[in-house]
Amino acid sequence: EGRSYLLITGQDENYQDFRARMRTIFTERCLEQLDFDARFRSRDGQLAALVGGVGGAIDYAECPDTYRLESADDDAVTFTLIGHYIQQQPEETDTDFLTRRAGGAFDSTMAFSIRLVNSAEGWRVDEFHSPRFPYTF
């Protein structure tokens, strides 16, 4: 398999219970989009989570994300999540960059579609993206 998994203990240690709880939040389609079955496995019924970070997010600005409603009806709500990003300029010291970042400055934005659907089981997240790690999902 080549991947390392860490066995989870505590509240989330039962794989089936954890997966069932995720299905109260996300649609099966969304779990597939998020690579749930690659990130989480059952090891004799115990939840095992893929080991490994997703990297740093130094370019994610300390500026609140913004949202734009695209559509809403009884079946679905779609909105755009706008993430803010900042890049250190060539002439900028690390301290100056971190100060600018902490002050809420940003240099660019990226837009992500988020979709909620009203399924037979109730409202669920059907499409999700993380602005903090835009290239991992």
GROMACS .gro file of C-alpha atoms in nm:
model
  137
    1GLU     CA    1   0.000   0.000   0.000
    2GLY     CA    2   0.290   0.238   0.072
    3ARG     CA    3   0.088   0.471   0.296
    4SER     CA    4   0.109   0.498   0.673
    5TYR     CA    5  -0.205   0.515   0.884
    6LEU     CA    6  -0.240   0.609   1.250
    7LEU     CA    7  -0.495   0.426   1.463
    8ILE     CA    8  -0.737   0.668   1.626
    9THR     CA    9  -0.851   0.625   1.985
   10GLY     CA   10  -1.122   0.794   2.185
   11GLN     CA   11  -1.454   0.922   2.054
   12ASP     CA   12  -1.370   0.859   1.688
   13GLU     CA   13  -1.201   0.521   1.718
   14ASN     CA   14  -1.485   0.315   1.566
   15TYR     CA   15  -1.458   0.339   1.188
   16GLN     CA   16  -1.825   0.267   1.111
   17ASP     CA   17  -1.947   0.522   1.369
   18PHE     CA   18  -1.709   0.786   1.233
   19ARG     CA   19  -1.813   0.721   0.873
   20ALA     CA   20  -2.182   0.731   0.970
   21ARG     CA   21  -2.126   1.064   1.147
   22MET     CA   22  -1.955   1.205   0.837
   23ARG     CA   23  -2.262   1.098   0.635
   24THR     CA   24  -2.475   1.325   0.858
   25ILE     CA   25  -2.267   1.618   0.729
   26PHE     CA   26  -2.151   1.522   0.377
   27THR     CA   27  -2.306   1.342   0.080
   28GLU     CA   28  -2.136   1.027  -0.043
   29ARG     CA   29  -2.038   1.224  -0.355
   30CYS     CA   30  -1.860   1.484  -0.142
   31LEU     CA   31  -1.680   1.218   0.063
   32GLU     CA   32  -1.552   1.073  -0.264
   33GLN     CA   33  -1.440   1.421  -0.377
   34LEU     CA   34  -1.252   1.463  -0.048
   35ASP     CA   35  -1.083   1.120  -0.089
   36PHE     CA   36  -1.238   0.995   0.234
   37ASP     CA   37  -1.158   0.630   0.159
   38ALA     CA   38  -0.793   0.715   0.095
   39ARG     CA   39  -0.763   0.934   0.405
   40PHE     CA   40  -0.944   0.697   0.643
   41ARG     CA   41  -0.946   0.317   0.667
   42SER     CA   42  -1.083   0.049   0.894
   43ARG     CA   43  -0.825  -0.165   1.071
   44ASP     CA   44  -1.024  -0.444   1.238
   45GLY     CA   45  -1.307  -0.193   1.292
   46GLN     CA   46  -1.085   0.079   1.435
   47LEU     CA   47  -1.049   0.410   1.252
   48ALA     CA   48  -0.709   0.461   1.093
   49ALA     CA   49  -0.618   0.805   0.952
   50LEU     CA   50  -0.361   0.868   0.681
   51VAL     CA   51  -0.040   1.003   0.829
   52GLY     CA   52   0.111   1.308   0.667
   53GLY     CA   53   0.059   1.678   0.663
   54VAL     CA   54  -0.089   1.880   0.385
   55GLY     CA   55   0.194   2.131   0.397
   56GLY     CA   56   0.219   2.481   0.525
   57ALA     CA   57  -0.024   2.754   0.438
   58ILE     CA   58   0.203   3.057   0.469
   59ASP     CA   59   0.036   3.214   0.165
   60TYR     CA   60  -0.312   3.197   0.322
   61ALA     CA   61  -0.379   3.552   0.437
   62GLU     CA   62  -0.504   3.635   0.783
   63CYS     CA   63  -0.799   3.808   0.623
   64PRO     CA   64  -1.152   3.674   0.673
   65ASP     CA   65  -1.284   3.469   0.384
   66THR     CA   66  -1.586   3.612   0.209
   67TYR     CA   67  -1.890   3.441   0.061
   68ARG     CA   68  -2.123   3.514  -0.229
   69LEU     CA   69  -2.460   3.345  -0.259
   70GLU     CA   70  -2.506   3.205  -0.610
   71SER     CA   71  -2.840   3.028  -0.583
   72ALA     CA   72  -3.082   2.897  -0.322
   73ASP     CA   73  -3.404   2.700  -0.338
   74ASP     CA   74  -3.571   2.415  -0.151
   75ASP     CA   75  -3.331   2.159  -0.302
   76ALA     CA   76  -2.989   2.323  -0.298
   77VAL     CA   77  -2.785   2.622  -0.190
   78THR     CA   78  -2.472   2.715  -0.382
   79PHE     CA   79  -2.232   2.986  -0.281
   80THR     CA   80  -1.883   3.094  -0.366
   81LEU     CA   81  -1.618   3.098  -0.096
   82ILE     CA   82  -1.345   3.352  -0.165
   83GLY     CA   83  -1.009   3.276  -0.006
   84HIS     CA   84  -0.744   3.546   0.035
   85TYR     CA   85  -0.375   3.491  -0.028
   86ILE     CA   86  -0.057   3.684   0.029
   87GLN     CA   87   0.290   3.642  -0.120
   88GLN     CA   88   0.615   3.768   0.024
   89GLN     CA   89   0.760   4.031  -0.206
   90PRO     CA   90   1.128   3.995  -0.313
   91GLU     CA   91   1.233   4.309  -0.123
   92GLU     CA   92   1.025   4.225   0.186
   93THR     CA   93   1.194   4.088   0.499
   94ASP     CA   94   1.035   3.792   0.676
   95THR     CA   95   0.934   4.022   0.963
   96ASP     CA   96   0.778   4.277   0.728
   97PHE     CA   97   0.590   4.004   0.543
   98LEU     CA   98   0.456   3.845   0.861
   99THR     CA   99   0.354   4.188   0.994
  100ARG     CA  100   0.172   4.268   0.669
  101ARG     CA  101   0.007   3.925   0.675
  102ALA     CA  102  -0.102   3.961   1.040
  103GLY     CA  103  -0.254   4.299   0.952
  104GLY     CA  104  -0.501   4.140   0.712
  105ALA     CA  105  -0.331   4.233   0.386
  106PHE     CA  106  -0.373   4.009   0.082
  107ASP     CA  107  -0.242   4.006  -0.274
  108SER     CA  108  -0.484   3.773  -0.453
  109THR     CA  109  -0.801   3.571  -0.415
  110MET     CA  110  -0.928   3.232  -0.528
  111ALA     CA  111  -1.295   3.134  -0.561
  112PHE     CA  112  -1.433   2.796  -0.454
  113SER     CA  113  -1.780   2.655  -0.507
  114ILE     CA  114  -1.961   2.522  -0.200
  115ARG     CA  115  -2.289   2.337  -0.246
  116LEU     CA  116  -2.543   2.213   0.007
  117VAL     CA  117  -2.822   1.978  -0.102
  118ASN     CA  118  -3.147   1.879   0.061
  119SER     CA  119  -3.122   1.499   0.048
  120ALA     CA  120  -3.371   1.239   0.169
  121GLU     CA  121  -3.177   1.241   0.501
  122GLY     CA  122  -3.174   1.623   0.531
  123TRP     CA  123  -2.931   1.898   0.431
  124ARG     CA  124  -2.579   1.778   0.346
  125VAL     CA  125  -2.260   1.932   0.209
  126ASP     CA  126  -2.232   1.808  -0.151
  127GLU     CA  127  -1.927   2.007  -0.266
  128PHE     CA  128  -1.656   2.145  -0.041
  129HIS     CA  129  -1.319   2.312  -0.084
  130SER     CA  130  -1.070   2.439   0.170
  131PRO     CA  131  -0.920   2.779   0.093
  132ARG     CA  132  -0.639   2.706   0.340
  133PHE     CA  133  -0.520   2.409   0.132
  134PRO     CA  134  -0.666   2.473  -0.214
  135TYR     CA  135  -0.469   2.205  -0.396
  136THR     CA  136  -0.523   1.910  -0.160
  137PHE     CA  137  -0.885   1.819  -0.240
   0.00000   0.00000   0.00000
